[in-house]
Amino acid sequence: MTDRKAQLAANLAQVEERIASSCAAAGRKREEVTLIVVTKTYPASDVRILHELGVRHVAENRDQDAAPKATACADLSLTWHFVGQLQTNKVRSVTSYADVVQSVDRAKLVTALSAAAVRGERELGCLIQVALDAESGERGERGGVAPDGVEELAAAIDAAPGLRLDGLMTVAPLAGEYAGRQRAAFDRLMEISSSLRAGHPAANMVSAGMSGDLEDAVAAGATHVRVGTAVLGVRPRLG
């Protein structure tokens, strides 16, 4: 085993233990929570090692990094998640490799994703990114729609050809009433998810929690956690 593979295997084992312990504490089954490894800034070689170690869900947040990496790993059985803020001029590229876009937060993006999915003859999973730091009608600091805009966006995704409404995503906010209160933030997301599922029963995916707060997300009921640093190590500074 190479040094890098051994390092990633050890890190994955630690993350797995954290998820399993959190599930046990919450009275949940381990299989209720899917680990998505965020591979941004790391090379395709790491993605290949992760696949060897059993990882099947990976995430990226910049198309210029993700597109060549997805091409280099096209032979692997992976589900690719796009989790970054997405500009409409990148949509055509992103829909060529992403299976799920977790950062849908405006009607204009829904229209662009739909057109690209239809053109590429693909069905694209969509998560509405909820900004718990946003006022009504506004977007959050790190993207996302205000909670009261979720239903309108859900209806737009539901009606859009080529798109599938899978659920919700959030990033624990750095400002506002939920700043520093990750568990409260994730509990609020679960309330919004419950309301959404009343009208859209299949939209049961809830993506929340990262390396520093995955326990809070699992405790709240998240179905997917997005972990980067705890698996791959501290990222090099960009720029």
GROMACS .gro file of C-alpha atoms in nm, residues 6 23 26 37 57 69 82 88 109 113 115 123 130 159 161 164 183 188 203-204 237-238:
model
   22
    6ALA     CA    1  -0.247   0.428   0.380
   23CYS     CA    2  -2.571   0.732   1.414
   26ALA     CA    3  -2.905   0.929   1.745
   37VAL     CA    4  -1.591   1.308   0.003
   57HIS     CA    5  -1.974   0.970  -0.379
   69LYS     CA    6  -1.097   1.532  -1.293
   82PHE     CA    7  -2.144   1.972  -0.761
   88THR     CA    8  -2.511   2.986  -1.566
  109LEU     CA    9  -3.028   2.845  -1.274
  113LEU     CA   10  -2.980   2.335  -1.588
  115ALA     CA   11  -3.193   2.314  -2.098
  123GLU     CA   12  -3.155   1.342  -1.573
  130VAL     CA   13  -3.113   2.685   0.176
  159ALA     CA   14  -4.181   2.126  -1.368
  161PRO     CA   15  -3.762   1.870  -1.803
  164ARG     CA   16  -3.525   1.568  -1.051
  183ARG     CA   17  -2.719   2.183   1.554
  188ARG     CA   18  -3.418   2.412   1.113
  203ALA     CA   19  -3.736   1.493  -0.216
  204ASN     CA   20  -3.599   1.324   0.094
  237ARG     CA   21  -0.388   2.764   0.015
  238LEU     CA   22  -0.502   2.879  -0.327
   0.00000   0.00000   0.00000
